[in-house]
Coordinates of C-alpha atoms and ligand atoms in Angstrom, one line a residue:
X1 CA 83.1 79.5 62.4
X2 CA 81.5 76.9 60.1
X3 CA 84.7 75.0 59.7
X4 CA 84.2 71.3 60.4
X5 CA 80.4 71.7 60.9
X6 CA 78.0 69.4 59.3
X7 CA 74.8 70.9 57.8
X8 CA 71.8 68.9 56.8
X9 CA 70.1 71.0 54.1
X10 CA 66.4 70.3 53.4
X11 CA 65.3 71.7 50.1
X12 CA 61.5 72.1 49.7
X13 CA 59.5 73.3 46.8
X14 CA 59.8 76.9 45.6
X15 CA 61.4 79.0 43.0
X16 CA 64.0 80.2 45.6
X17 CA 65.5 76.7 45.6
X18 CA 68.1 77.8 43.1
X19 CA 69.6 80.0 45.8
X20 CA 70.3 77.0 48.0
X21 CA 73.0 76.0 45.5
X22 CA 74.9 79.2 46.3
X23 CA 74.4 78.5 50.1
X24 CA 76.0 75.1 49.6
X25 CA 79.0 76.6 47.8
X26 CA 79.5 79.3 50.4
X27 CA 79.3 77.1 53.5
X28 CA 81.6 74.6 51.9
X29 CA 84.1 77.3 51.2
X30 CA 84.0 77.9 54.9
X31 CA 84.9 74.3 55.7
X32 CA 81.4 72.9 56.4
X33 CA 80.1 69.6 55.1
X34 CA 76.6 69.6 53.5
X35 CA 74.2 66.8 53.0
X36 CA 71.0 67.4 51.2
X37 CA 67.4 66.1 51.5
X38 CA 65.4 67.0 48.5
X39 CA 61.6 66.9 48.7
X40 CA 59.3 66.0 45.8
X41 CA 58.3 69.6 45.6
X42 CA 62.0 70.7 45.7
X43 CA 62.9 68.4 42.9
X44 CA 60.7 70.4 40.6
X45 CA 63.1 73.3 41.0
X46 CA 66.6 71.9 41.5
X47 CA 67.9 68.5 40.4
X48 CA 69.6 65.9 42.7
X49 CA 72.5 66.1 40.3
X50 CA 73.1 69.8 41.0
X51 CA 72.8 69.3 44.8
X52 CA 75.0 66.2 44.7
X53 CA 77.7 67.9 42.5
X54 CA 78.0 70.9 44.8
X55 CA 77.8 69.0 48.1
X56 CA 80.0 66.2 46.8
X57 CA 77.7 63.8 48.6
X58 CA 74.7 61.7 47.8
X59 CA 71.3 63.4 47.9
X60 CA 68.5 61.8 50.0
X61 CA 65.0 61.8 48.6
X62 CA 63.1 58.7 49.5
X63 CA 62.0 57.7 53.0
X64 CA 61.5 54.1 52.1
X65 CA 64.6 53.6 50.0
X66 CA 66.1 50.4 51.3
X67 CA 69.6 51.4 50.3
X68 CA 69.4 54.7 52.2
X69 CA 67.9 53.0 55.2
X70 CA 70.5 50.3 55.1
X71 CA 73.4 52.7 54.8
X72 CA 72.4 55.4 57.2
X73 CA 68.7 55.6 58.2
X74 CA 66.7 58.8 58.7
X75 CA 67.3 59.0 62.4
X76 CA 71.1 59.0 61.9
X77 CA 70.9 61.3 58.9
X78 CA 69.1 63.9 61.0
X79 CA 71.4 63.5 64.0
X80 CA 74.8 63.4 62.4
X81 CA 74.4 67.0 61.4
X82 CA 75.2 70.0 63.7
X83 CA 72.2 71.9 62.3
X84 CA 69.3 71.2 60.0
X85 CA 68.7 74.1 57.6
X86 CA 65.4 74.2 55.7
X87 CA 65.9 76.5 52.6
X88 CA 63.7 77.3 51.0
X89 CA 61.0 76.5 53.6
X90 CA 57.6 76.4 52.0
X91 CA 54.4 77.3 53.8
X92 CA 53.6 73.6 53.5
X93 CA 56.7 72.3 55.3
X94 CA 56.2 75.0 58.0
X95 CA 52.7 73.7 58.5
X96 CA 53.8 70.1 58.7
X97 CA 56.6 71.0 61.1
X98 CA 54.2 72.9 63.4
X99 CA 51.8 69.9 63.4
X100 CA 54.5 67.3 63.9
X101 CA 53.6 65.5 60.7
X102 CA 56.2 63.1 59.2
X103 CA 55.0 61.9 55.8
X104 CA 58.2 62.0 53.8
X105 CA 62.0 61.9 54.5
X106 CA 62.3 65.7 55.0
X107 CA 59.6 65.9 57.6
X108 CA 60.6 62.7 59.3
X109 CA 64.2 63.9 59.7
X110 CA 62.9 67.3 61.0
X111 CA 60.8 65.5 63.6
X112 CA 63.5 63.1 64.6
X113 CA 66.4 65.5 64.9
X114 CA 67.8 66.5 68.2
X115 CA 69.8 69.4 66.6
X116 CA 69.0 73.1 66.1
X117 CA 66.7 73.8 63.1
X118 CA 66.9 76.9 61.0
X119 CA 64.2 77.8 58.4
X120 CA 64.5 80.2 55.5
X121 CA 60.9 80.8 54.5
X122 CA 60.1 81.6 50.9
X123 CA 56.6 82.0 49.6
X124 CA 54.0 84.3 48.1
X125 CA 53.4 87.4 50.4
X126 CA 49.7 86.5 50.8
X127 CA 50.8 83.0 52.0
X128 CA 53.4 84.4 54.4
X129 CA 50.8 86.9 55.8
X130 CA 48.1 84.3 56.2
X131 CA 47.0 83.8 59.8
X132 CA 47.7 80.0 59.4
X133 CA 51.3 80.6 58.4
X134 CA 51.8 83.3 61.1
X135 CA 50.4 80.8 63.7
X136 CA 52.6 78.0 62.5
X137 CA 55.7 80.2 62.5
X138 CA 54.9 81.4 66.0
X139 CA 54.6 77.8 67.2
X140 CA 57.9 76.9 65.6
X141 CA 59.8 79.9 67.0
X142 CA 58.2 79.2 70.4
X143 CA 59.9 75.8 70.2
X144 CA 63.2 77.3 69.4
X145 CA 63.3 77.0 65.6
X146 CA 65.6 79.7 64.2
X147 CA 64.4 81.8 61.3
X148 CA 66.2 83.8 58.7
X149 CA 64.1 86.0 56.4
X150 CA 61.9 86.3 54.5
X151 CA 62.7 89.7 53.0
X152 CA 60.7 92.1 51.0
X153 CA 60.9 92.2 47.2
X154 CA 59.4 91.3 43.9
X155 CA 58.1 87.7 43.6
X156 CA 59.7 85.8 40.8
X157 CA 56.5 84.0 39.7
X158 CA 53.9 86.8 39.9
X159 CA 55.8 90.0 39.9
X160 CA 53.9 90.9 43.1
X161 CA 55.8 93.0 45.7
X162 CA 55.9 92.0 49.3
X163 CA 57.4 90.1 52.2
X164 CA 58.1 86.5 51.2
X165 CA 61.4 86.3 49.3
X166 CA 63.9 83.9 50.7
X167 CA 66.8 85.6 52.5
X168 CA 69.9 86.0 50.3
X169 CA 72.6 83.3 50.6
X170 CA 75.0 85.7 52.5
X171 CA 72.2 86.3 55.1
X172 CA 71.6 82.6 55.5
X173 CA 75.3 81.9 55.9
X174 CA 75.6 84.8 58.5
X175 CA 72.7 83.4 60.4
X176 CA 74.3 79.9 60.5
X177 CA 77.5 81.5 61.7
X178 CA 75.8 83.3 64.6
X179 CA 73.9 80.2 65.5
X180 CA 77.2 78.5 66.1
X181 CA 78.2 81.4 68.4
X182 CA 80.8 81.7 65.8
X183 CA 81.8 84.8 67.1
X184 CA 83.2 83.5 70.3
X185 CA 86.7 84.1 69.0
X186 CA 85.8 87.2 66.9
X187 CA 87.4 90.6 66.9
X188 CA 84.7 92.0 69.2
X189 CA 84.6 89.2 71.8
X190 CA 84.1 90.5 75.3
X191 CA 82.6 93.7 73.9
X192 CA 79.1 95.0 74.4
X193 CA 77.2 96.8 71.6
X194 CA 74.0 98.7 71.4
X195 CA 72.2 99.3 68.1
X196 CA 68.9 101.1 67.3
X197 CA 67.0 100.4 64.2
X198 CA 63.7 101.0 62.3
X199 CA 61.3 103.9 62.7
X200 CA 59.4 105.0 65.8
X201 CA 55.6 105.2 65.9
X202 CA 54.1 108.2 67.7
X203 CA 50.5 107.9 68.5
X204 CA 48.0 110.6 67.4
X205 CA 45.0 108.6 68.8
X206 CA 44.5 104.9 69.4
X207 CA 44.4 104.0 65.7
X208 CA 46.7 106.6 64.0
X209 CA 50.4 107.4 64.4
X210 CA 53.2 109.4 62.9
X211 CA 55.9 107.3 61.4
X212 CA 58.5 107.3 58.6
X213 CA 59.8 105.1 55.8
X214 CA 62.7 103.4 57.6
X215 CA 62.7 99.6 56.9
X216 CA 65.2 98.7 59.6
X217 CA 67.3 96.9 57.1
X218 CA 70.5 98.9 57.8
X219 CA 70.2 98.9 61.6
X220 CA 69.4 95.2 61.7
X221 CA 72.4 94.5 59.4
X222 CA 74.7 96.4 61.7
X223 CA 73.5 94.4 64.8
X224 CA 74.1 91.2 62.8
X225 CA 77.6 92.3 61.8
X226 CA 78.6 93.3 65.3
X227 CA 77.3 90.0 66.8
X228 CA 79.1 88.1 64.1
X229 CA 82.3 89.6 65.3
X230 CA 81.6 88.5 68.8
X231 CA 80.0 91.5 70.5
X232 CA 77.2 90.9 73.0
X233 CA 74.7 92.9 71.0
X234 CA 71.4 94.5 72.1
X235 CA 69.2 95.7 69.2
X236 CA 66.5 98.2 70.2
X237 CA 64.1 98.3 67.2
X238 CA 61.0 100.2 66.4
X239 CA 58.2 98.4 64.4
X240 CA 59.7 96.7 61.3
X241 CA 59.2 93.6 59.1
X242 CA 62.8 92.5 59.6
X243 CA 63.3 89.1 61.2
X244 CA 65.1 89.1 64.5
X245 CA 68.8 88.6 63.7
X246 CA 70.2 85.4 65.1
X247 CA 72.5 85.8 68.2
X248 CA 71.2 89.3 69.0
X249 CA 69.2 90.4 72.0
X250 CA 66.2 92.1 70.5
X251 CA 64.1 94.7 72.4
X252 CA 61.0 95.8 70.5
X253 CA 59.7 99.3 71.1
X254 CA 57.2 101.7 69.5
X255 CA 58.0 105.2 70.5
X256 CA 61.1 107.4 70.8
X257 CA 60.7 107.6 74.6
X258 CA 60.5 103.8 74.9
X259 CA 63.5 103.5 72.6
X260 CA 65.5 105.9 74.9
X261 CA 64.5 103.9 78.0
X262 CA 65.5 100.6 76.4
X263 CA 68.9 102.1 75.3
X264 CA 69.6 103.5 78.8
X265 CA 68.7 100.1 80.2
X266 CA 71.2 98.4 77.9
X267 CA 74.2 100.4 79.2
X268 CA 77.1 100.1 79.8
X269 CA 78.3 99.3 76.2
X270 CA 81.5 99.8 74.4
X271 CA 79.9 101.0 71.2
X272 CA 76.5 102.4 70.4
X273 CA 75.3 102.6 66.8
X274 CA 72.1 104.7 66.4
X275 CA 70.7 103.7 63.1
X276 CA 67.0 104.2 63.9
X277 CA 65.0 106.8 62.2
X278 CA 63.6 108.3 65.4
X279 CA 60.7 110.6 65.0
X280 CA 61.8 114.1 65.9
X281 CA 58.4 115.1 67.1
X282 CA 55.4 113.4 68.6
X283 CA 51.8 114.7 69.0
X284 CA 51.7 116.7 72.3
X285 CA 48.7 114.8 73.7
X286 CA 47.7 111.5 72.1
X287 CA 43.9 111.5 72.1
X288 CA 42.4 108.7 74.2
X289 CA 39.6 108.1 71.8
X290 CA 39.7 108.0 68.0
X291 CA 39.4 111.5 66.6
X292 CA 36.2 111.8 64.6
X293 CA 35.4 113.7 61.4
X294 CA 32.7 116.3 62.0
X295 CA 29.3 114.9 60.9
X296 CA 28.1 116.1 57.5
X297 CA 25.2 118.5 57.9
X298 CA 26.0 119.1 61.5
X299 CA 26.0 122.5 63.1
X300 CA 29.0 123.5 61.1
X301 CA 27.6 122.0 58.0
X302 CA 30.6 119.6 57.8
X303 CA 32.9 122.5 57.2
X304 CA 34.8 122.6 60.5
X305 CA 38.6 122.4 60.1
X306 CA 40.4 119.1 60.6
X307 CA 42.0 118.8 64.1
X308 CA 45.3 120.7 64.4
X309 CA 48.2 118.5 65.4
X310 CA 50.3 120.1 68.1
X311 CA 53.8 118.5 68.1
X312 CA 56.4 118.4 70.8
X313 CA 60.0 117.4 70.5
X314 CA 61.1 113.8 71.2
X315 CA 64.3 113.1 73.2
X316 CA 67.3 112.8 71.0
X317 CA 68.7 109.4 71.9
X318 CA 72.0 109.8 70.0
X319 CA 72.7 113.2 71.6
X320 CA 71.8 111.8 75.0
X321 CA 74.3 108.9 74.7
X322 CA 76.9 111.1 73.0
X323 CA 76.7 113.8 75.7
X324 CA 76.9 111.5 78.8
X325 CA 79.6 112.4 81.2
X326 CA 79.6 109.1 83.0
X327 CA 79.2 105.8 81.3
X328 CA 79.5 107.2 77.8
X329 CA 80.1 104.4 75.3
X330 CA 83.7 104.5 74.0
X331 CA 82.4 104.9 70.5
X332 CA 79.1 106.6 69.6
X333 CA 78.1 106.3 66.0
X334 CA 75.1 108.1 64.5
X335 CA 73.4 107.8 61.1
X336 CA 72.1 110.8 59.2
X337 CA 69.6 110.5 56.4
X338 CA 69.8 113.6 54.2
X339 CA 68.1 114.6 51.0
X340 CA 70.5 117.5 50.1
X341 CA 73.9 118.8 50.9
X342 CA 74.5 115.3 52.5
X343 CA 78.2 115.8 53.5
X344 CA 77.9 119.4 54.7
X345 CA 74.9 118.7 56.9
X346 CA 76.4 115.5 58.2
X347 CA 79.7 117.2 59.3
X348 CA 77.7 119.8 61.2
X349 CA 75.5 117.1 62.7
X350 CA 78.4 115.0 64.0
X351 CA 79.5 117.9 66.2
X352 CA 76.0 119.0 67.2
X353 CA 75.1 115.5 68.4
X354 CA 78.4 114.8 70.2
X355 CA 79.0 111.6 68.4
X356 CA 82.3 110.2 67.3
X357 CA 81.3 109.0 63.9
X358 CA 78.4 109.8 61.6
X359 CA 77.4 107.6 58.7
X360 CA 75.6 109.8 56.2
X361 CA 73.4 108.6 53.4
X362 CA 71.4 110.1 50.7
X363 CA 67.7 109.3 51.0
X364 CA 66.5 111.5 48.2
X365 CA 64.1 109.6 45.9
X366 CA 66.8 109.3 43.3
X367 CA 69.0 107.3 45.7
X368 CA 66.3 104.7 46.5
X369 CA 67.8 104.0 49.9
X370 CA 64.6 103.6 51.9
X371 CA 63.6 99.9 51.8
X372 CA 66.3 99.2 49.1
X373 CA 69.1 96.7 49.5
X374 CA 72.0 99.0 48.7
X375 CA 73.4 102.1 50.4
X376 CA 76.0 104.6 49.5
X377 CA 77.4 106.3 52.5
X378 CA 80.0 108.8 53.7
X379 CA 81.7 108.0 57.0
X380 CA 82.4 111.3 58.9
X381 CA 84.9 111.1 61.7
X382 CA 87.1 113.7 63.5
X383 CA 89.7 113.0 60.9
X384 CA 87.6 113.8 57.9
X385 CA 85.1 112.4 55.4
X386 CA 85.4 109.1 53.6
X387 CA 83.2 108.2 50.6
X388 CA 82.3 104.6 50.5
X389 CA 81.2 102.9 47.3
X390 CA 77.6 101.9 46.7
X391 CA 77.4 98.5 48.3
X392 CA 74.7 96.3 49.9
X393 CA 73.4 97.4 53.3
X394 CA 74.9 94.2 54.8
X395 CA 78.3 95.1 53.3
X396 CA 78.1 98.6 54.8
X397 CA 77.3 97.0 58.1
X398 CA 80.2 94.5 57.9
X399 CA 82.6 97.3 56.9
X400 CA 81.4 99.5 59.8
X401 CA 81.7 96.6 62.3
X402 CA 85.2 95.9 61.1
X403 CA 86.2 99.6 61.6
X404 CA 84.6 99.6 65.0
X405 CA 86.6 96.5 66.0
X406 CA 89.8 98.2 64.7
X407 CA 89.1 101.4 66.5
X408 CA 88.0 100.3 70.0
X409 CA 90.8 100.5 72.5
X410 CA 91.9 97.2 73.9
X411 CA 89.5 96.1 76.7
Ligands
C5P1 O1 68.9 114.8 63.4 P1 68.7 113.5 62.7 O2 67.4 112.8 63.0 O3 69.0 113.6 61.2 O4 69.9 112.6 63.2 C1 70.0 111.3 62.9 C2 70.7 110.5 63.9 O5 70.3 110.8 65.2 C3 70.5 109.0 63.8 O6 71.6 108.4 64.3 C4 69.3 108.8 64.7 O7 69.3 107.4 65.2 C5 69.6 109.7 65.8 N1 68.4 110.3 66.5 C6 68.1 109.9 67.8 N2 67.0 110.4 68.4 C7 66.2 111.4 67.8 C8 66.5 111.7 66.5 C9 67.6 111.2 65.8 O8 68.8 109.1 68.3 N3 65.2 111.9 68.5

């Protein structure tokens, strides 16, 4: 997919810059050529020597270098590439790109290019959450700039936890591959896939809701993996912090009922993977106005009971798709999050839900699955139970997508 492609890598300032060395190595292994622009900020974290050695090309740093201008020029540099990747993309470079500023070689090339741009933001969580950065990113995405990450995790410099870590090299490489529609000749070409991901939010009143701890990492990774194999993939996701995967049609929903509607609208599909943690229940009647605490010293002396929540059952999306007589996807895959008797419960659940496969994982506190990067799963099929090793959520997704491709009957 990346074979023969040319990537212009812009490295801006940030501790994550070391990860771009691994990105260069991986894309070159896949046959791509990499040329690097290193900003002054970036040069504080990686050296031109390291970038030059790995890319086996010269590294461009200075806008006004006569030699560089003589040999290639910034316009040509930015246009000879098939894609411009900014990794890490600092808050500063995003701001300059949004404003159209061009005060160094990197920003000049970014303004001059006529090729797709992908950014891999990396910054402190407060900077990423700042309304200025949010607005800049929205402007850029509105102009068609692609984004991969950031992800959640510990910050190298401050030990703070939050959203702002640069996407891992394998996620960046995957995003580049999907950008090139790499999957056009993949194992799942001409196939349609539906994936659900994330939690659902069920309103109690206009400001409160019932939810769960699902991060959406596993479901988003499954959608990415299916798209990479060429499937036309719709991802129906509840509220998450995960970035939209490249090359996937993303439908954002809040509630289980909205998720069901979006799934039915995405049919027909060849395969449906239901990885969302759909709320089993919702409040029977969401209050129109915010529920109030009884006033202290009121008639009841502030002693009245808190409001009772009456819950009703949500539709079961997996069982609905698995049980369809007409237009049932050829392969329906469920996920089961269990805290005890994982395999026994999952075997029973596969039958009860009418799905073909069930991917069971342990979400007890000890397994640290929720929000974590790794997952240890069992794949339950009609033929039995397979125990998969503890691997990253993206590796689980790739393995599952591969199995799906091997299992679907020829189109
Ligand atoms: O019953 P449980 O919630 O453990 O089942 C998990 C599986 O069922 C997941 O695949 C989940 O996406 C799906 N599910 C659903 N709709 C619901 C509840 C669960 O699709 N209302």
